[in-house]
Short mmCIF file of C-alpha atoms in Angstrom, two decimals:
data_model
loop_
_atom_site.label_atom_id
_atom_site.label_comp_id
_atom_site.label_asym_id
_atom_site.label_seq_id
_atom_site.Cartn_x
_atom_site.Cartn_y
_atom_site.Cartn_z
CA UNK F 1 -11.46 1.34 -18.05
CA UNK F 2 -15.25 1.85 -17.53
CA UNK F 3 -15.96 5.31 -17.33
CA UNK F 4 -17.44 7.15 -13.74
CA UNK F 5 -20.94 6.79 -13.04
CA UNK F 6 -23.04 9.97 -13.05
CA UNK F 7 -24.72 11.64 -10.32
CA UNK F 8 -22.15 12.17 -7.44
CA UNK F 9 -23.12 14.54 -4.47
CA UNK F 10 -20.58 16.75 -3.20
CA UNK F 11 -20.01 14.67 -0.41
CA UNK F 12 -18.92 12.29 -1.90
CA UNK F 13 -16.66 13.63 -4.62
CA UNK F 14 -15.31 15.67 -1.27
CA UNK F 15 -14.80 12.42 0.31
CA UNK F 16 -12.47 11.20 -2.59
CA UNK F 17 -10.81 14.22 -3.23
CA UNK F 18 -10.00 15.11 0.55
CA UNK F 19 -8.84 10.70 0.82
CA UNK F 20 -6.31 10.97 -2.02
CA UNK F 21 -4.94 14.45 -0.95
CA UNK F 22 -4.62 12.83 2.57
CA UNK F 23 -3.06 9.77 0.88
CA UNK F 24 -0.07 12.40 -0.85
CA UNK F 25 0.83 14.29 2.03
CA UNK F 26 1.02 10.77 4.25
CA UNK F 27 3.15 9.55 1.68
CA UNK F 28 5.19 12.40 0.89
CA UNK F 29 6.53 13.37 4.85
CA UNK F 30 6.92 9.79 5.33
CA UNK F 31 9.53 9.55 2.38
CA UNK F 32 11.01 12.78 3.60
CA UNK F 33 11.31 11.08 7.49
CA UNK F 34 12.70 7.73 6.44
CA UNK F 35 15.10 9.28 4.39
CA UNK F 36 16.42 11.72 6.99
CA UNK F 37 16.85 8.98 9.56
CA UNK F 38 19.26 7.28 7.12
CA UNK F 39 22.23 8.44 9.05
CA UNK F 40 20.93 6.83 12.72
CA UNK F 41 20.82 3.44 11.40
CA UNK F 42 24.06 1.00 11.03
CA UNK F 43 25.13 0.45 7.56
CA UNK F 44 22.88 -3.21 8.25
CA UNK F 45 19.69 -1.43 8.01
CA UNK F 46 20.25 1.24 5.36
CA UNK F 47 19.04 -0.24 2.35
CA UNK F 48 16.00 -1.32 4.06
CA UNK F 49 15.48 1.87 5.02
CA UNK F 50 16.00 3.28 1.76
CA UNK F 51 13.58 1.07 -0.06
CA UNK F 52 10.98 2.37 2.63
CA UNK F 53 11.38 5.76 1.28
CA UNK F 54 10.94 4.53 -2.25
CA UNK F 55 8.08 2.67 -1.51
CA UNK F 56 6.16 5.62 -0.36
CA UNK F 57 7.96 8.14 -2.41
CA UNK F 58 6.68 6.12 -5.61
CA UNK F 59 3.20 6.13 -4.14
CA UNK F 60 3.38 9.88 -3.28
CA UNK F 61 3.73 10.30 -7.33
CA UNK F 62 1.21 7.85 -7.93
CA UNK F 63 -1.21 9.64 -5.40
CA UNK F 64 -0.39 13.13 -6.97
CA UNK F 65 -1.20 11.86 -10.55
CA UNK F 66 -4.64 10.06 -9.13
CA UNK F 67 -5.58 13.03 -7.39
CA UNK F 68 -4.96 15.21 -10.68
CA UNK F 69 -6.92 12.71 -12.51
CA UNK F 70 -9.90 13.04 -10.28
CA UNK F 71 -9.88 16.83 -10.23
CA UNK F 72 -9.54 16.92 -13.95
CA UNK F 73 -12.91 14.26 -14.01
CA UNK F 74 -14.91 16.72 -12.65
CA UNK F 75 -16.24 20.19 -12.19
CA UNK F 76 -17.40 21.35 -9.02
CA UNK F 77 -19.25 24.63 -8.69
CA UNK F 78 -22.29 26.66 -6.95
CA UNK F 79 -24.74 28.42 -8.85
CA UNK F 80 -26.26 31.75 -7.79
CA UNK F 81 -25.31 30.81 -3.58
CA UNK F 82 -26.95 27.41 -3.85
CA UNK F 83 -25.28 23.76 -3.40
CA UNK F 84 -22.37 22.86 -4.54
CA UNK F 85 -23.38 20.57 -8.23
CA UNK F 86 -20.54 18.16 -9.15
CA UNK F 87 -20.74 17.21 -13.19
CA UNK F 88 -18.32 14.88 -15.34
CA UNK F 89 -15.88 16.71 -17.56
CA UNK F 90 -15.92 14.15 -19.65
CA UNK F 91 -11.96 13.54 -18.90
CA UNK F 92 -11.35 9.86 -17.82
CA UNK F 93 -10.03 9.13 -14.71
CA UNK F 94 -7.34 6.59 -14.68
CA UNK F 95 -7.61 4.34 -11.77
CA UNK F 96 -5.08 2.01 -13.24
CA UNK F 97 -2.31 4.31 -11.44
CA UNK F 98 -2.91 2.51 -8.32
CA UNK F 99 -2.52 -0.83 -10.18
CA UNK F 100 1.19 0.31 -11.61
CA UNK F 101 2.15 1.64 -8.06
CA UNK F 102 0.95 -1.85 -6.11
CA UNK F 103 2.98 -3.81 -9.36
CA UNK F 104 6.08 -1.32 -7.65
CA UNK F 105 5.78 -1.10 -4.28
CA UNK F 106 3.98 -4.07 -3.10
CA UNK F 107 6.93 -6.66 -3.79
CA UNK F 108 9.33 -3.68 -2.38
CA UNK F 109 7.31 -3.92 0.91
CA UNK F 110 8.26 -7.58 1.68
CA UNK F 111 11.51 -7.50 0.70
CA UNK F 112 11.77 -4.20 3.06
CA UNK F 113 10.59 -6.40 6.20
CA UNK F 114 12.55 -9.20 5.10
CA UNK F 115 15.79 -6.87 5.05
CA UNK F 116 15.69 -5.44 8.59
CA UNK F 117 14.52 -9.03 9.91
CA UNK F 118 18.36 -9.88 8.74
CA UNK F 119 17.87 -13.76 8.35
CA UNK F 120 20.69 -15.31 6.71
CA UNK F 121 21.71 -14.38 3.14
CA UNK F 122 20.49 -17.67 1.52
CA UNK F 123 16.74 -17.34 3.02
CA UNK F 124 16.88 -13.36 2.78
CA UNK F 125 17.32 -14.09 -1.14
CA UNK F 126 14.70 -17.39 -1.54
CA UNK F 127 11.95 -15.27 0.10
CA UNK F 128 12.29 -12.18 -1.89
CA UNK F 129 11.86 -13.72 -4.99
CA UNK F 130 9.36 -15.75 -3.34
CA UNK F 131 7.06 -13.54 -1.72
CA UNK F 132 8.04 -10.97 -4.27
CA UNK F 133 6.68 -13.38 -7.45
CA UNK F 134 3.75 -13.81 -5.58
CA UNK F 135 2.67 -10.60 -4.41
CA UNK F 136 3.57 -9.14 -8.41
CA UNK F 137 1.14 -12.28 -9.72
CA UNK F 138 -1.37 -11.17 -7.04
CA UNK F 139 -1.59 -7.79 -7.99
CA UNK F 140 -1.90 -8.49 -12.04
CA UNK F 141 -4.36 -10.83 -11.66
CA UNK F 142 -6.48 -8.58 -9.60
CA UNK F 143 -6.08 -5.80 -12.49
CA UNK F 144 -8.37 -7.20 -15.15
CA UNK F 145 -11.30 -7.31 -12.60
CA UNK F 146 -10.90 -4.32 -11.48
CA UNK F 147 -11.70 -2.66 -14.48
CA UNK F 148 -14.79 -4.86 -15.57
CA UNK F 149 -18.50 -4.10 -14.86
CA UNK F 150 -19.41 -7.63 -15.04
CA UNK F 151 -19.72 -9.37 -11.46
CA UNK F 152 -19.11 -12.45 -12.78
CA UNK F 153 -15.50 -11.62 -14.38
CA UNK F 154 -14.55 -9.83 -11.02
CA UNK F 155 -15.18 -12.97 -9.01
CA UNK F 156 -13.01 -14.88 -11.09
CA UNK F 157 -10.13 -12.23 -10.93
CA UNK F 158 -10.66 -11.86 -7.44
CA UNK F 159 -10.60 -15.74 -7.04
CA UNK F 160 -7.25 -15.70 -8.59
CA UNK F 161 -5.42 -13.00 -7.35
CA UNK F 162 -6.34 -14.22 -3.82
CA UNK F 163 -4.15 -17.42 -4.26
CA UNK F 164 -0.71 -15.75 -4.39
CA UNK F 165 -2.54 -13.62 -1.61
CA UNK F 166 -3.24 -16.44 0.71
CA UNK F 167 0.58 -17.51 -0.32
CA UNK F 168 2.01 -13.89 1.12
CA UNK F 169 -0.04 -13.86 4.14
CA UNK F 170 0.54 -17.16 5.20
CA UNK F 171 4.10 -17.06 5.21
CA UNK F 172 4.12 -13.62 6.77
CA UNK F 173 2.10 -14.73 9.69
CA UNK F 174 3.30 -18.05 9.87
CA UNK F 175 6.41 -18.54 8.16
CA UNK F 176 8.30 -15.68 9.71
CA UNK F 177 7.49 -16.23 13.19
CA UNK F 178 10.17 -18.07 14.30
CA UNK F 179 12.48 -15.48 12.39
CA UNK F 180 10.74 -12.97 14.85
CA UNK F 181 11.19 -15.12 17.74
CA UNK F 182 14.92 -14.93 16.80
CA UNK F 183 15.29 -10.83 16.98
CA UNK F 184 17.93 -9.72 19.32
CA UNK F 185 15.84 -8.27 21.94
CA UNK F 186 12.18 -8.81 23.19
CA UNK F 187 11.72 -4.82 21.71
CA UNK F 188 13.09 -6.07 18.27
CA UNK F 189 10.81 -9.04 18.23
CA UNK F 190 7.49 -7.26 18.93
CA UNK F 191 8.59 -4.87 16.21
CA UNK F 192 8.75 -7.13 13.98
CA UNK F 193 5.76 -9.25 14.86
CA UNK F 194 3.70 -6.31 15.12
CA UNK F 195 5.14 -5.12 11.07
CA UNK F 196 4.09 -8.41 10.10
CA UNK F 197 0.64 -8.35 11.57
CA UNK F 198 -0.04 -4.39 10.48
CA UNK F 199 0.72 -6.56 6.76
CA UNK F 200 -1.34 -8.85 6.89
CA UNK F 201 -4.07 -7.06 8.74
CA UNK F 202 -3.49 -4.17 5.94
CA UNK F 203 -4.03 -6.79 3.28
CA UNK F 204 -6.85 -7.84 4.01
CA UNK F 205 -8.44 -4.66 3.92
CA UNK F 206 -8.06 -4.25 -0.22
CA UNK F 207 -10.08 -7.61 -1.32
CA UNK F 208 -13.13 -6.63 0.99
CA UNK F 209 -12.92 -2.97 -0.50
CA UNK F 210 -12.24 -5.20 -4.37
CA UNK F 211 -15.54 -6.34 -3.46
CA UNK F 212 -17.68 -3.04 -2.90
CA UNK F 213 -19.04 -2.91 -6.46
CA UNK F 214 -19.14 -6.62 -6.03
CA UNK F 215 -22.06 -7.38 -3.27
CA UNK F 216 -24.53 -4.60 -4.60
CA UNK F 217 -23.16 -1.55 -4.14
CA UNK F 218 -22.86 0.34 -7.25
CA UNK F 219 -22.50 4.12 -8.88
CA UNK F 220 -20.66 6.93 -7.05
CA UNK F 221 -21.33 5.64 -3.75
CA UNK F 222 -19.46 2.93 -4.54
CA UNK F 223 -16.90 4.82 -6.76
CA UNK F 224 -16.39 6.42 -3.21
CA UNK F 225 -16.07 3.72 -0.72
CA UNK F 226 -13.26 1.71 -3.19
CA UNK F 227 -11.49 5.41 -3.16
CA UNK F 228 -11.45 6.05 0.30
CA UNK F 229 -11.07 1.99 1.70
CA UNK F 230 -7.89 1.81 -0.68
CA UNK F 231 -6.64 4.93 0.03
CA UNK F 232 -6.63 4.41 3.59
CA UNK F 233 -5.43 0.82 3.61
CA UNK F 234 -2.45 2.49 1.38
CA UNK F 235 -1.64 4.88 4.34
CA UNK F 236 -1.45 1.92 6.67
CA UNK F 237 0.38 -0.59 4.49
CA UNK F 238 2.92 1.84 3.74
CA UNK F 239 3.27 4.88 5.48
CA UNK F 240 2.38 3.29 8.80
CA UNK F 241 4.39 -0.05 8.22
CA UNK F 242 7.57 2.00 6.85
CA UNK F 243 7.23 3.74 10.80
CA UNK F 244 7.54 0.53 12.08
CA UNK F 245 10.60 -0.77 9.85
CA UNK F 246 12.14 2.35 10.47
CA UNK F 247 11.74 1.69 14.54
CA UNK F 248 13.17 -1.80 14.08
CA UNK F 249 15.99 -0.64 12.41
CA UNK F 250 16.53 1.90 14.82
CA UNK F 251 16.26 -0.59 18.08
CA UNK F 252 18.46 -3.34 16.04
CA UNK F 253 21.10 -0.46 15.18
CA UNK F 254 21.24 0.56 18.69
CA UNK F 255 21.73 -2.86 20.28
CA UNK F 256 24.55 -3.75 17.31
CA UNK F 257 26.02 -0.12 18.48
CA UNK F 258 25.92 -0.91 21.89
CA UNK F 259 27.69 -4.31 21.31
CA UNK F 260 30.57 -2.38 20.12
CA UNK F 261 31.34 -0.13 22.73
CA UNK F 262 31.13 -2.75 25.82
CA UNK F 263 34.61 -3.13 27.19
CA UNK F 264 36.15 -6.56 25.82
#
């Protein structure tokens, strides 16, 4: 893990520290929400549901120790009224928490949207190991560039890790479609589509932010930008996308519901 860079202004340490406190209490009201709707879903849609609220409750730990980590990195203080100076501790700060909550809750994600899609049992099971091999390879092969200072090495990781990627988004904007086009209302299906394309769109956010120390960028402006971008693209991917899951569970529940009560 290299260590931080020297030199960061207050604005920008304030831009980090005010991203990843953003990025806990996202997290940590969206397990709370998904968790309390539990009850308003059919017994169909529960487990999805339930992996929604691990996904983010898992990242609302990982955000909290991240967060620690970069308060602990730093001192922030004013001398006699003047600017606020930011100076390194000394303490490391361990970026490699995001990389153990991706390895988590990245595979969790697809098999999520997979569950509430309710395709048959035999494809349900083929495409979460599928997609959920392939997103785990994806993230470990993006790990050891991540932590290198040498452009060259990152390329190559990047290059990689963006195989299983292409994999993963391909079949979520291509392979599922006609799985969407099956839903059992026009409501259901947009849903759906649109929880597939908040994915992929999502996605592609974290290799152009892999890339900031990559295309000249460098020191704690860059330290910044790879905070923020992945912070916010972690609010989307699973905050955001666990909304949506929980909506298509909800609109699925009530037409199954529905179903039930029409007079035979």
């Amino acid at each position: 893990m290299a260590p931080l860079p020297d030199g960061f202004s207050y604005a920008e340490w304030n831009a980090t520290y005010n991203a990843l406190s953003f990025g806990i209490a996202a997290m940590g009201s969206a397990t709370i929400f998904f968790w309390l709707q539990l009850p308003n879903v059919t017994k169909s849609y529960r487990t999805a549901l339930t992996i929604t609220g691990i996904v983010t409750l898992i990242a609302t730990y990982h955000y909290i120790r991240i967060f620690n980590s970069w308060s602990e990195a730093f001192t922030v203080a004013s001398k006699d009224g003047g600017d606020y100076e930011v100076q390194l501790t000394g303490a490391p700060f361990n970026d490699g928490y995001r990389y153990v909550d991706w390895l988590l809750t990245v595979p969790l994600l697809l098999i999520e949207l997979i569950l509430v899609m309710k395709l048959p049992q035999a494809e349900t099971v083929s495409l979460s190991w599928k997609l959920g091999l392939a997103s785990a390879l994806m993230v470990a092969l993006g790990y050891p560039g991540e932590i290198q200072e040498d452009l060259a090495v990152r390329w190559f990781w990047w290059c990689l890790s963006m195989i299983p990627f292409c994999y993963v988004v391909f079949t979520l904007a291509v392979g599922l479609a006609e799985a969407t086009s099956k839903q059992p209302s026009p409501a259901a299906a947009s849903l759906a589509s649109a929880a597939r394309y908040l994915t992929v769109l999502s996605w592609c956010t974290y290799p152009f932010v892999y890339m900031v120390k990559s295309v000249g960028l460098a020191g704690p402006a860059a330290t910044m930008y790879e905070q923020v971008g992945y912070s916010l693209a972690d609010v989307l991917a699973k905050a955001v996308f666990g909304v949506l899951i929980w909506a298509l569970a909800s609109e699925k529940s009530a037409i199954e519901e529905s179903g039930k009560l029409m007079p035979k």
